[in-house]
C-alpha atoms as a printed R data frame, in Angstrom:
    type eleno elety resid chain resno       x       y       z
1   ATOM     1    CA   MET     A     1 -24.628   9.464 -31.664
2   ATOM     2    CA   ARG     A     2 -24.834   6.883 -28.884
3   ATOM     3    CA   THR     A     3 -25.804   8.111 -25.438
4   ATOM     4    CA   VAL     A     4 -23.526   7.611 -22.457
5   ATOM     5    CA   ALA     A     5 -25.995   5.045 -21.101
6   ATOM     6    CA   MET     A     6 -25.708   3.072 -24.350
7   ATOM     7    CA   TRP     A     7 -21.892   3.168 -24.201
8   ATOM     8    CA   PHE     A     8 -21.884   2.083 -20.559
9   ATOM     9    CA   ALA     A     9 -24.352  -0.765 -21.145
10  ATOM    10    CA   GLU     A    10 -22.095  -2.194 -23.832
11  ATOM    11    CA   TYR     A    11 -18.923  -1.587 -21.801
12  ATOM    12    CA   ASP     A    12 -20.457  -3.244 -18.730
13  ATOM    13    CA   ALA     A    13 -21.013  -6.460 -20.696
14  ATOM    14    CA   SER     A    14 -17.267  -7.215 -20.737
15  ATOM    15    CA   HIS     A    15 -16.509  -5.808 -17.277
16  ATOM    16    CA   ARG     A    16 -18.536  -7.880 -14.813
17  ATOM    17    CA   HIS     A    17 -15.935  -9.959 -12.973
18  ATOM    18    CA   PRO     A    18 -14.914  -8.226  -9.724
19  ATOM    19    CA   THR     A    19 -11.183  -8.741 -10.341
20  ATOM    20    CA   ASN     A    20 -11.420  -7.363 -13.863
21  ATOM    21    CA   LYS     A    21 -13.339  -4.353 -12.568
22  ATOM    22    CA   LEU     A    22 -10.796  -3.749  -9.812
23  ATOM    23    CA   LEU     A    23  -7.944  -3.934 -12.302
24  ATOM    24    CA   HIS     A    24  -9.772  -1.459 -14.532
25  ATOM    25    CA   PHE     A    25 -10.332   0.981 -11.660
26  ATOM    26    CA   ILE     A    26  -6.575   0.919 -11.051
27  ATOM    27    CA   CYS     A    27  -5.246   0.561 -14.590
28  ATOM    28    CA   VAL     A    28  -7.530   2.883 -16.567
29  ATOM    29    CA   PRO     A    29  -6.467   6.013 -14.639
30  ATOM    30    CA   ALA     A    30  -2.860   4.804 -14.833
31  ATOM    31    CA   ILE     A    31  -3.148   4.494 -18.619
32  ATOM    32    CA   VAL     A    32  -4.619   8.000 -18.865
33  ATOM    33    CA   LEU     A    33  -1.723   9.274 -16.728
34  ATOM    34    CA   ALA     A    34   0.761   7.463 -18.964
35  ATOM    35    CA   VAL     A    35  -0.780   8.798 -22.179
36  ATOM    36    CA   LEU     A    36  -0.749  12.337 -20.808
37  ATOM    37    CA   GLY     A    37   2.874  11.845 -19.745
38  ATOM    38    CA   LEU     A    38   3.902  10.508 -23.141
39  ATOM    39    CA   LEU     A    39   2.145  13.390 -24.903
40  ATOM    40    CA   ALA     A    40   3.680  15.920 -22.499
41  ATOM    41    CA   SER     A    41   7.099  14.467 -23.390
42  ATOM    42    CA   ILE     A    42   6.804  15.804 -26.918
43  ATOM    43    CA   PRO     A    43   8.962  18.934 -27.001
44  ATOM    44    CA   VAL     A    44   7.172  22.248 -27.481
45  ATOM    45    CA   PRO     A    45   9.203  25.396 -28.119
46  ATOM    46    CA   GLY     A    46   8.883  28.328 -25.747
47  ATOM    47    CA   ARG     A    47   7.386  28.731 -22.306
48  ATOM    48    CA   ALA     A    48   3.864  27.892 -23.532
49  ATOM    49    CA   GLY     A    49   4.873  24.215 -23.495
50  ATOM    50    CA   ILE     A    50   4.442  24.056 -19.732
51  ATOM    51    CA   TRP     A    51   0.651  24.081 -20.030
52  ATOM    52    CA   LEU     A    52   0.007  24.257 -23.762
53  ATOM    53    CA   ASN     A    53   1.382  21.014 -25.141
54  ATOM    54    CA   PRO     A    54   0.095  17.910 -26.932
55  ATOM    55    CA   ALA     A    55  -1.193  16.496 -23.620
56  ATOM    56    CA   SER     A    56  -3.327  19.545 -22.838
57  ATOM    57    CA   VAL     A    57  -4.630  19.757 -26.412
58  ATOM    58    CA   VAL     A    58  -5.678  16.087 -26.408
59  ATOM    59    CA   ALA     A    59  -7.197  16.412 -22.912
60  ATOM    60    CA   LEU     A    60  -9.253  19.400 -24.091
61  ATOM    61    CA   ALA     A    61 -10.500  17.499 -27.153
62  ATOM    62    CA   VAL     A    62 -11.453  14.494 -25.011
63  ATOM    63    CA   LEU     A    63 -13.204  16.760 -22.504
64  ATOM    64    CA   LEU     A    64 -15.288  18.246 -25.324
65  ATOM    65    CA   TYR     A    65 -16.320  14.716 -26.335
66  ATOM    66    CA   TYR     A    66 -17.214  13.933 -22.710
67  ATOM    67    CA   LEU     A    67 -19.173  17.187 -22.484
68  ATOM    68    CA   MET     A    68 -21.344  16.012 -25.383
69  ATOM    69    CA   LEU     A    69 -21.983  12.685 -23.610
70  ATOM    70    CA   SER     A    70 -22.494  13.963 -20.056
71  ATOM    71    CA   PRO     A    71 -21.765  17.459 -18.716
72  ATOM    72    CA   GLN     A    72 -21.807  16.113 -15.137
73  ATOM    73    CA   LEU     A    73 -19.219  13.427 -15.835
74  ATOM    74    CA   ALA     A    74 -17.176  15.841 -17.966
75  ATOM    75    CA   LEU     A    75 -16.788  18.045 -14.890
76  ATOM    76    CA   GLY     A    76 -15.403  15.092 -12.934
77  ATOM    77    CA   MET     A    77 -13.072  14.278 -15.804
78  ATOM    78    CA   LEU     A    78 -11.873  17.893 -15.893
79  ATOM    79    CA   LEU     A    79 -10.880  17.561 -12.236
80  ATOM    80    CA   ALA     A    80  -9.291  14.157 -12.911
81  ATOM    81    CA   PHE     A    81  -7.289  15.542 -15.847
82  ATOM    82    CA   ALA     A    82  -6.122  18.445 -13.680
83  ATOM    83    CA   GLY     A    83  -4.961  16.037 -10.977
84  ATOM    84    CA   LEU     A    84  -3.301  13.761 -13.504
85  ATOM    85    CA   GLY     A    85  -1.622  16.800 -15.058
86  ATOM    86    CA   LEU     A    86  -0.100  17.604 -11.671
87  ATOM    87    CA   LEU     A    87   1.106  14.008 -11.387
88  ATOM    88    CA   VAL     A    88   2.673  14.291 -14.840
89  ATOM    89    CA   ARG     A    89   4.546  17.400 -13.657
90  ATOM    90    CA   ALA     A    90   5.755  15.459 -10.609
91  ATOM    91    CA   LEU     A    91   6.939  12.597 -12.833
92  ATOM    92    CA   ALA     A    92   8.727  15.124 -15.032
93  ATOM    93    CA   ALA     A    93  10.732  16.262 -11.990
94  ATOM    94    CA   LEU     A    94  12.221  12.792 -11.481
95  ATOM    95    CA   PRO     A    95  15.894  12.341 -12.441
96  ATOM    96    CA   TRP     A    96  15.050  10.386 -15.599
97  ATOM    97    CA   PRO     A    97  13.010  11.323 -18.670
98  ATOM    98    CA   LEU     A    98   9.250  11.697 -18.347
99  ATOM    99    CA   TRP     A    99   8.702   9.452 -21.368
100 ATOM   100    CA   LEU     A   100  10.468   6.618 -19.520
101 ATOM   101    CA   SER     A   101   8.249   6.864 -16.424
102 ATOM   102    CA   ALA     A   102   5.130   7.218 -18.571
103 ATOM   103    CA   GLY     A   103   6.180   4.319 -20.782
104 ATOM   104    CA   VAL     A   104   6.698   1.973 -17.835
105 ATOM   105    CA   VAL     A   105   3.316   2.931 -16.339
106 ATOM   106    CA   PHE     A   106   1.686   2.446 -19.759
107 ATOM   107    CA   VAL     A   107   3.085  -1.074 -20.245
108 ATOM   108    CA   VAL     A   108   2.345  -2.233 -16.686
109 ATOM   109    CA   ALA     A   109  -1.196  -0.794 -16.730
110 ATOM   110    CA   TRP     A   110  -2.023  -2.404 -20.086
111 ATOM   111    CA   ALA     A   111  -0.699  -5.710 -18.789
112 ATOM   112    CA   GLY     A   112  -3.124  -5.325 -15.879
113 ATOM   113    CA   GLN     A   113  -5.980  -4.629 -18.278
114 ATOM   114    CA   PHE     A   114  -5.264  -7.745 -20.326
115 ATOM   115    CA   ILE     A   115  -4.910  -9.875 -17.189
116 ATOM   116    CA   GLY     A   116  -8.332  -8.596 -16.107
117 ATOM   117    CA   HIS     A   117  -9.858  -9.526 -19.441
118 ATOM   118    CA   ALA     A   118  -8.231 -12.965 -19.317
119 ATOM   119    CA   ILE     A   119  -9.895 -13.478 -15.932
120 ATOM   120    CA   GLU     A   120 -13.183 -12.117 -17.307
121 ATOM   121    CA   GLY     A   121 -12.929 -14.389 -20.334
122 ATOM   122    CA   LYS     A   122 -13.964 -11.578 -22.697
123 ATOM   123    CA   ARG     A   123 -12.037  -9.446 -25.132
124 ATOM   124    CA   PRO     A   124 -11.495  -5.763 -24.355
125 ATOM   125    CA   SER     A   125 -14.285  -3.556 -25.711
126 ATOM   126    CA   PHE     A   126 -11.928  -1.457 -27.814
127 ATOM   127    CA   PHE     A   127 -11.333  -4.462 -30.091
128 ATOM   128    CA   LYS     A   128 -14.932  -3.881 -31.207
129 ATOM   129    CA   ASP     A   129 -14.822  -0.063 -31.328
130 ATOM   130    CA   LEU     A   130 -11.816   2.167 -30.614
131 ATOM   131    CA   GLN     A   131 -14.101   4.756 -29.002
132 ATOM   132    CA   PHE     A   132 -14.197   2.470 -25.971
133 ATOM   133    CA   LEU     A   133 -10.662   3.697 -25.241
134 ATOM   134    CA   LEU     A   134 -12.365   7.002 -24.374
135 ATOM   135    CA   ILE     A   135 -15.351   5.398 -22.665
136 ATOM   136    CA   GLY     A   136 -13.262   3.428 -20.140
137 ATOM   137    CA   PRO     A   137 -12.137   6.504 -18.159
138 ATOM   138    CA   LEU     A   138 -15.672   7.906 -18.186
139 ATOM   139    CA   TRP     A   139 -17.021   4.543 -16.970
140 ATOM   140    CA   VAL     A   140 -14.558   4.620 -14.064
141 ATOM   141    CA   MET     A   141 -15.639   8.205 -13.258
142 ATOM   142    CA   ALA     A   142 -19.316   7.196 -13.343
143 ATOM   143    CA   ASP     A   143 -18.577   4.417 -10.871
144 ATOM   144    CA   LEU     A   144 -16.759   6.882  -8.609
145 ATOM   145    CA   TYR     A   145 -19.805   9.187  -8.761
146 ATOM   146    CA   ARG     A   146 -22.028   6.251  -7.829
147 ATOM   147    CA   ARG     A   147 -19.805   5.251  -4.900
148 ATOM   148    CA   LEU     A   148 -19.747   8.846  -3.630
149 ATOM   149    CA   GLY     A   149 -23.507   9.200  -4.019
150 ATOM   150    CA   LEU     A   150 -23.155  11.989  -6.570
151 ATOM   151    CA   ALA     A   151 -25.845  12.423  -9.180
152 ATOM   152    CA   ALA     A   152 -24.642  12.163 -12.736
153 ATOM   153    CA   GLY     A   153 -28.019  12.777 -14.325
154 ATOM   154    CA   SER     A   154 -28.577  10.551 -17.298
155 ATOM   155    CA   ALA     A   155 -24.952   9.463 -17.030
156 ATOM   156    CA   SER     A   156 -25.456   7.098 -14.124
157 ATOM   157    CA   SER     A   157 -23.576   3.921 -14.886
158 ATOM   158    CA   THR     A   158 -24.514   0.363 -14.295
159 ATOM   159    CA   ALA     A   159 -20.872  -0.161 -13.316
160 ATOM   160    CA   HIS     A   160 -21.008  -1.729  -9.893
């Protein structure tokens, strides 16, 4: 299994242009929010669906993957998922369906990602390996750790 440092080194190679990086720091969390919103839109019978739904199941699975790569960054991602989960609940309270809000955010955020890669002049990493769809959010978290001066152990990113 590749280490988080190996993933980040490869991810960094197509995320060097400042505008592309800025767009990723905005759009990657927005895409995660949108995916969680779309998954939370799937109906679940009973009251358990408030917290136990496809979004929470997928978030837990992704957190386990992150835990294997970097326990320190997984903790940050746990907090990020909790915050994004609260945002999903806020979106669900709007007077239109959650899937609609999440879908709009998803499309706009992906457009931002592709604009960033057009500026960068390099294809998105996930065209090479779909696991990069999971690495992107962790890469953003590692950069946030770096900016805040938090130690991430062996998970320190070269994302700067």
